[in-house]
PDB file of C-alpha atoms and ligand atoms in Angstrom:
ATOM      1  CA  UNK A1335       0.000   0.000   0.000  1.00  0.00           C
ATOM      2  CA  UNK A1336       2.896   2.729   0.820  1.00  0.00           C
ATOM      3  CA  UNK A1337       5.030   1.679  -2.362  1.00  0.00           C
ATOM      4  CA  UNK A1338       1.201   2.568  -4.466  1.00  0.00           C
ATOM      5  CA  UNK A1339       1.168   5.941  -2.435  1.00  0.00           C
ATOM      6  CA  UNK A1340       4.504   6.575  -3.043  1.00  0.00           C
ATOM      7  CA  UNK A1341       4.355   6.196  -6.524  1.00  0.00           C
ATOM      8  CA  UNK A1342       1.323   7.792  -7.194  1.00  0.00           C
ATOM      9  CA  UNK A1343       3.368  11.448  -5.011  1.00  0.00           C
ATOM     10  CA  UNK A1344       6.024  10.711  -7.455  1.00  0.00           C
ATOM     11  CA  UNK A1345       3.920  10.360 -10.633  1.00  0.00           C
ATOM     12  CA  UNK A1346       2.006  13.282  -9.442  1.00  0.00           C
ATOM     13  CA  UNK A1347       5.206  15.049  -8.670  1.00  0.00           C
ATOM     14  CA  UNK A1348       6.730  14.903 -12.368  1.00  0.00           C
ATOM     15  CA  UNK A1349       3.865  15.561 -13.453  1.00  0.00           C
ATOM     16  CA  UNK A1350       3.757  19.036 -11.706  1.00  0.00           C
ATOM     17  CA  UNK A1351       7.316  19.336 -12.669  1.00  0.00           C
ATOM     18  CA  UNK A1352       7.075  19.238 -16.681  1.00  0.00           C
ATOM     19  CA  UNK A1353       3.292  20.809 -16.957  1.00  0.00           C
ATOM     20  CA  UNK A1354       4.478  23.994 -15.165  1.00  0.00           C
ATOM     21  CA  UNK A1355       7.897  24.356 -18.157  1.00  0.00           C
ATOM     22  CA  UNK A1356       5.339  25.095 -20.416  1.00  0.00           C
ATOM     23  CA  UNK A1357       6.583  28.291 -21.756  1.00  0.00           C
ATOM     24  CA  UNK A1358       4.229  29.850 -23.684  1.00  0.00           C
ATOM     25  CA  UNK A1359       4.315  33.874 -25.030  1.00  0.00           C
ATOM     26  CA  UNK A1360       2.065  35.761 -26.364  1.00  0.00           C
ATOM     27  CA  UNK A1361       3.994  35.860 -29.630  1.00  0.00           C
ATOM     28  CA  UNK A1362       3.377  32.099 -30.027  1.00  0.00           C
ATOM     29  CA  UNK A1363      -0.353  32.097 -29.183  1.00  0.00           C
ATOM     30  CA  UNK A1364      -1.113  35.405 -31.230  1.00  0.00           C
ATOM     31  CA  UNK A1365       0.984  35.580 -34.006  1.00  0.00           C
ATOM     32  CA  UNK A1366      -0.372  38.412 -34.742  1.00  0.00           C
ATOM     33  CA  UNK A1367      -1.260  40.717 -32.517  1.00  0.00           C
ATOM     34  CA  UNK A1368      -4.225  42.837 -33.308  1.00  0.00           C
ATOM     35  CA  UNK A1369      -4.445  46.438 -31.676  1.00  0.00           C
ATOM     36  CA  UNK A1370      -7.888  46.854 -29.831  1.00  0.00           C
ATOM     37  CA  UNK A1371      -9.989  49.510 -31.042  1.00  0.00           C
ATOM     38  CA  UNK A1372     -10.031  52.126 -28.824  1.00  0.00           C
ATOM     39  CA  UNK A1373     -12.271  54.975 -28.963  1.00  0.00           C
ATOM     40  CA  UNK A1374     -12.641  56.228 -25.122  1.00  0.00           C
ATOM     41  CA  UNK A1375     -10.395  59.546 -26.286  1.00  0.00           C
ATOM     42  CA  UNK A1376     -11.726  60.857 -29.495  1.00  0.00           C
ATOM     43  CA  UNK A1377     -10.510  64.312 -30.256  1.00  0.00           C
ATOM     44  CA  UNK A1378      -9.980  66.336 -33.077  1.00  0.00           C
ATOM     45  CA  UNK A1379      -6.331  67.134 -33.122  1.00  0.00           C
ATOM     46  CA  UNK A1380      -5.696  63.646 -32.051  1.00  0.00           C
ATOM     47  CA  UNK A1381      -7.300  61.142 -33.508  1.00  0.00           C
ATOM     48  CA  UNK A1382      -9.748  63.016 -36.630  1.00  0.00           C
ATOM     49  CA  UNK A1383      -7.309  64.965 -38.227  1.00  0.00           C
ATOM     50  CA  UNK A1384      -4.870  61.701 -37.994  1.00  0.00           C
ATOM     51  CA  UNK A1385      -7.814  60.131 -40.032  1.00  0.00           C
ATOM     52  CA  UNK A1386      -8.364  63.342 -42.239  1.00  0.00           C
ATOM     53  CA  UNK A1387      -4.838  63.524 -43.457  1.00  0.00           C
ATOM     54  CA  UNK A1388      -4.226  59.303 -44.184  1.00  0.00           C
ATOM     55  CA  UNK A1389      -7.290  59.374 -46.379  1.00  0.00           C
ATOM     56  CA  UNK A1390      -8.847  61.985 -47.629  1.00  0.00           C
ATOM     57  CA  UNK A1391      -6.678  65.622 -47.537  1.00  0.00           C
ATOM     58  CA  UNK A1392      -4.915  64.363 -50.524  1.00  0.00           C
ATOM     59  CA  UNK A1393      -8.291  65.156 -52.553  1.00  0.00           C
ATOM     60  CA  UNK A1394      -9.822  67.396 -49.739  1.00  0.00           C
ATOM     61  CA  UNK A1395      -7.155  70.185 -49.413  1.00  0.00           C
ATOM     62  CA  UNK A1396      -7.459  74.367 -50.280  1.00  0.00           C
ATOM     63  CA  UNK A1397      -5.053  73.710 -52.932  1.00  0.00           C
ATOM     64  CA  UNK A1398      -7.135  70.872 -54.481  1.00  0.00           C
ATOM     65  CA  UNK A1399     -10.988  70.813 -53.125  1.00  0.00           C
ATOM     66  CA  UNK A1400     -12.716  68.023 -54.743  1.00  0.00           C
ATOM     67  CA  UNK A1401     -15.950  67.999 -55.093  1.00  0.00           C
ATOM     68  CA  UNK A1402     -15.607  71.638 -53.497  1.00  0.00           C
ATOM     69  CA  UNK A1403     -14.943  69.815 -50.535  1.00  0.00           C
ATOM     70  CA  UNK A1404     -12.186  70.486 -47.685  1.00  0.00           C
ATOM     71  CA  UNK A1405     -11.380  68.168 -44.982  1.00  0.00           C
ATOM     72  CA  UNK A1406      -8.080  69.377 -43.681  1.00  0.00           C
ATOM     73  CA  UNK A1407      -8.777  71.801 -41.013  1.00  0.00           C
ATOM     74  CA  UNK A1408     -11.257  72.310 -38.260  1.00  0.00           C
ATOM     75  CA  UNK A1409     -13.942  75.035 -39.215  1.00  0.00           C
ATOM     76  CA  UNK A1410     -14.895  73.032 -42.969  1.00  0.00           C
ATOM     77  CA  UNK A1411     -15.058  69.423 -41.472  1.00  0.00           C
ATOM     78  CA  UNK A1412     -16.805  70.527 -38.705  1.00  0.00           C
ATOM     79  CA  UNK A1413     -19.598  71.926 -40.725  1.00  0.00           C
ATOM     80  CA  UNK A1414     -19.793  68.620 -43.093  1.00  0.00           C
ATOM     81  CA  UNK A1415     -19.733  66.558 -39.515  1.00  0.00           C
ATOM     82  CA  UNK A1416     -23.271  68.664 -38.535  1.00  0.00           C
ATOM     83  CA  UNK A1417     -24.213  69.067 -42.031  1.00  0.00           C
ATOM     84  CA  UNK A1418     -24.174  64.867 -42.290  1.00  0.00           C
ATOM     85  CA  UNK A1419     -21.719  64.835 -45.179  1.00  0.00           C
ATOM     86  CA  UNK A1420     -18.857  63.541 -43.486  1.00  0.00           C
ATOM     87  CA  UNK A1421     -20.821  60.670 -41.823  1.00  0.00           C
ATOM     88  CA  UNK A1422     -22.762  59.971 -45.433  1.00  0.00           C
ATOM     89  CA  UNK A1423     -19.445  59.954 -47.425  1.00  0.00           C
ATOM     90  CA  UNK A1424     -17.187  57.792 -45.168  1.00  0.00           C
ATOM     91  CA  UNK A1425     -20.281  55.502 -44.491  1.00  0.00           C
ATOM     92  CA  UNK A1426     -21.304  54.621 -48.134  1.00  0.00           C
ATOM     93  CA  UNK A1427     -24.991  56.217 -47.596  1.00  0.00           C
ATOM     94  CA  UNK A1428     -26.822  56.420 -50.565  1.00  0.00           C
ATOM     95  CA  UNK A1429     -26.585  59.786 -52.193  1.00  0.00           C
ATOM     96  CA  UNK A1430     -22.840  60.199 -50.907  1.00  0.00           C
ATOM     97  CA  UNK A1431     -19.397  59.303 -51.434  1.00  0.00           C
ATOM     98  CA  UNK A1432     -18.256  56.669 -51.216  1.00  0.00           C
ATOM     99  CA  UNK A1433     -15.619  58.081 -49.900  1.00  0.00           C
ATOM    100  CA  UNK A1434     -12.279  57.596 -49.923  1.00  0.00           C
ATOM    101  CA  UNK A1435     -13.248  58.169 -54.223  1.00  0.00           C
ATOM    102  CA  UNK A1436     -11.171  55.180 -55.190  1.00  0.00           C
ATOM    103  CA  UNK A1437     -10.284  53.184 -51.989  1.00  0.00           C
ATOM    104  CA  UNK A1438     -11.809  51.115 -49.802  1.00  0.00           C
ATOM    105  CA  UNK A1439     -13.826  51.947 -46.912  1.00  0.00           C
ATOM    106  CA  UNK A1440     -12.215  52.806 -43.481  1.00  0.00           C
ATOM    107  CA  UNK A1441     -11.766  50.388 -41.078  1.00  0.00           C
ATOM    108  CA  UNK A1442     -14.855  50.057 -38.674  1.00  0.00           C
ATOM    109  CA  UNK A1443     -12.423  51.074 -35.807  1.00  0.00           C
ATOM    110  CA  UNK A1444     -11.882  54.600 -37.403  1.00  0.00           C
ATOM    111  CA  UNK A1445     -15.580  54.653 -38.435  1.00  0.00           C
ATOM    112  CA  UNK A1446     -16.538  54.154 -34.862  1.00  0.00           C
ATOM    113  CA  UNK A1447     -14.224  57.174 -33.967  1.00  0.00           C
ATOM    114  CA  UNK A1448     -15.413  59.356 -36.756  1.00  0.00           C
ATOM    115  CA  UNK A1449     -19.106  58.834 -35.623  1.00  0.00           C
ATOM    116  CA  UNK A1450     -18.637  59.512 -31.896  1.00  0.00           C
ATOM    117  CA  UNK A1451     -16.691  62.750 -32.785  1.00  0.00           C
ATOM    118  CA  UNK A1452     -19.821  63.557 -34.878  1.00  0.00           C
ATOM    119  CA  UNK A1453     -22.314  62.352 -32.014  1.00  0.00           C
ATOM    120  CA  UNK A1454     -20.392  64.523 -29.592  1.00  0.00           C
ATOM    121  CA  UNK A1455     -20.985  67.721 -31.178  1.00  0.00           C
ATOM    122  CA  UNK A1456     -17.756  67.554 -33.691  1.00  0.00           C
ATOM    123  CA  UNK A1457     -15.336  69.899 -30.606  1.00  0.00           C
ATOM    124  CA  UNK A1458     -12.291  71.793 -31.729  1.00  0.00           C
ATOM    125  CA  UNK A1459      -9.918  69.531 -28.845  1.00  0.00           C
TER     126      UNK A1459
HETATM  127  C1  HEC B  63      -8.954  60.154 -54.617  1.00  0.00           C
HETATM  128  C2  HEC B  63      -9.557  61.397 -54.229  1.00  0.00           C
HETATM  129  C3  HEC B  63     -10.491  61.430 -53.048  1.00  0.00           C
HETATM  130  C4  HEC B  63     -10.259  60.941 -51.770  1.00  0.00           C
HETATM  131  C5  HEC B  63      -9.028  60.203 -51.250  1.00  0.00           C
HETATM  132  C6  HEC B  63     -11.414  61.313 -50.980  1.00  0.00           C
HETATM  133  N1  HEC B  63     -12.311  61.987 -51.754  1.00  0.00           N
HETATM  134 FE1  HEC B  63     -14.067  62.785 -51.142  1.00  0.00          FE
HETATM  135  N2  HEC B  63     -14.485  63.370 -53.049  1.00  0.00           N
HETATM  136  C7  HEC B  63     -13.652  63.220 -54.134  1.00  0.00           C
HETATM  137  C8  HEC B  63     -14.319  63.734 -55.325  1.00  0.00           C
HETATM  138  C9  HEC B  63     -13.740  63.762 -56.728  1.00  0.00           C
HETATM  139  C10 HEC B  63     -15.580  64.207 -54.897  1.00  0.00           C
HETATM  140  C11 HEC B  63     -16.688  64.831 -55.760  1.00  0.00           C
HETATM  141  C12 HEC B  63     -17.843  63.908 -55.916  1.00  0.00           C
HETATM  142  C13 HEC B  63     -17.473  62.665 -56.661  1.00  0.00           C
HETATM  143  O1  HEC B  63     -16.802  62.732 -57.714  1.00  0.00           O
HETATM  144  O2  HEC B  63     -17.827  61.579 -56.170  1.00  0.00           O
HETATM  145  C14 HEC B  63     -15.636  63.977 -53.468  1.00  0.00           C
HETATM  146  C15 HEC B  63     -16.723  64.306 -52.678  1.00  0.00           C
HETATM  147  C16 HEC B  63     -16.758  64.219 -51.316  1.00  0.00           C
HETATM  148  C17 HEC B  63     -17.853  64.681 -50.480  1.00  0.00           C
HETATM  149  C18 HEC B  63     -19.124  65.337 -50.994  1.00  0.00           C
HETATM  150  C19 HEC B  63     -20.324  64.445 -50.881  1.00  0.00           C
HETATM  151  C20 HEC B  63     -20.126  63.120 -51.490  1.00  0.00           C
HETATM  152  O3  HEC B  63     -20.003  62.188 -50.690  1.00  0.00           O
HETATM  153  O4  HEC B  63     -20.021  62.985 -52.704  1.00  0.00           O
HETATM  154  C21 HEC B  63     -17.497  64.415 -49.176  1.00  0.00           C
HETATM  155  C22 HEC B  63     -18.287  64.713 -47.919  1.00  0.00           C
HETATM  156  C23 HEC B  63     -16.187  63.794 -49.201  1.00  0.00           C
HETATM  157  N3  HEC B  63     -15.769  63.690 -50.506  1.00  0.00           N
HETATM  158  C24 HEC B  63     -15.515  63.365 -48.095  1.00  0.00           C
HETATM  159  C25 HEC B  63     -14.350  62.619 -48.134  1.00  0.00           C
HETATM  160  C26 HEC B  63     -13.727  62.052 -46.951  1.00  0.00           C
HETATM  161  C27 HEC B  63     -14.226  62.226 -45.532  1.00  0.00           C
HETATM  162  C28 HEC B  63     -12.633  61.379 -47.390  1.00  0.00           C
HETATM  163  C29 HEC B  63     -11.697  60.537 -46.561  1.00  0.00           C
HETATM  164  C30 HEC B  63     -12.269  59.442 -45.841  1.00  0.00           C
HETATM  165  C31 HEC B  63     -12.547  61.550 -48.834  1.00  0.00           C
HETATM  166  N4  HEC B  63     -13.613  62.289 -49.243  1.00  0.00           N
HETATM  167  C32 HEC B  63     -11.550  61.018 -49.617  1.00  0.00           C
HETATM  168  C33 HEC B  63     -12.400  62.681 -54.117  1.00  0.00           C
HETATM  169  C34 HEC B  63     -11.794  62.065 -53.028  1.00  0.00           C
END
């Protein structure tokens, strides 16, 4: 009876041993790693204009207003945020866009951004 006890602590034992080497990272289990969206600090400075100027000031500028529209500083995307233009182009509404003219639309993580800027009243922060 003590030599089945025994071996059973010693089984038990090893056991222990080689399940707790398991060295795992988070490299190996997520190869690649995905940023979470995060949308708790939308402002305009930092996060809108970001958006403004990687997709749409190329066409959107003073020097070169498609459409006759500007996107690249406060005052004129502010008005197409309350006049529903910016939300209707970058969301594919009917009647708009779809915007970026060309390219595909932005991810739903910037979309989820744009829209809560809008919601909020589109500040100047
Ligand atoms: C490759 C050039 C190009 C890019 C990039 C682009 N636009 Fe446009 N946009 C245009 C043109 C040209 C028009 C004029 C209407 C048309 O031809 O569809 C326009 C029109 C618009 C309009 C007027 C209403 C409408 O939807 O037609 C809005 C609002 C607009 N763009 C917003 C944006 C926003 C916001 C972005 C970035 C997410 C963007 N655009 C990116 C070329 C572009």
């Amino acid at each position: 009876m003590k030599k089945i006890i025994y071996g059973i602590f010693v089984m038990s034992s090893l056991l222990l041993l080689f399940s707790s080497c398991y060295n795992d990272n988070e490299y190996d289990l997520y190869p690649f790693p995905t940023t979470p969206c995060d949308s708790s600090n939308v402002t305009y400075s930092g996060t809108i204009s970001l958006i403004m100027t990687a997709n749409c000031n190329v066409c959107h500028s003073a020097a070169v207003a498609s459409g006759g529209i500007i996107t690249d500083n406060y005052n004129d995307l502010s008005g197409l945020a309350t006049n529903g233009m910016l939300w209707g182009g970058v969301n594919w509404e009917s009647g708009f866009g779809p915007m970026p003219k060309g390219g595909s639309k932005l991810s739903s993580c910037d979309l989820g951004k744009i829209k809560k800027w809008i919601n909020l009243g589109a500040p100047n922060n």
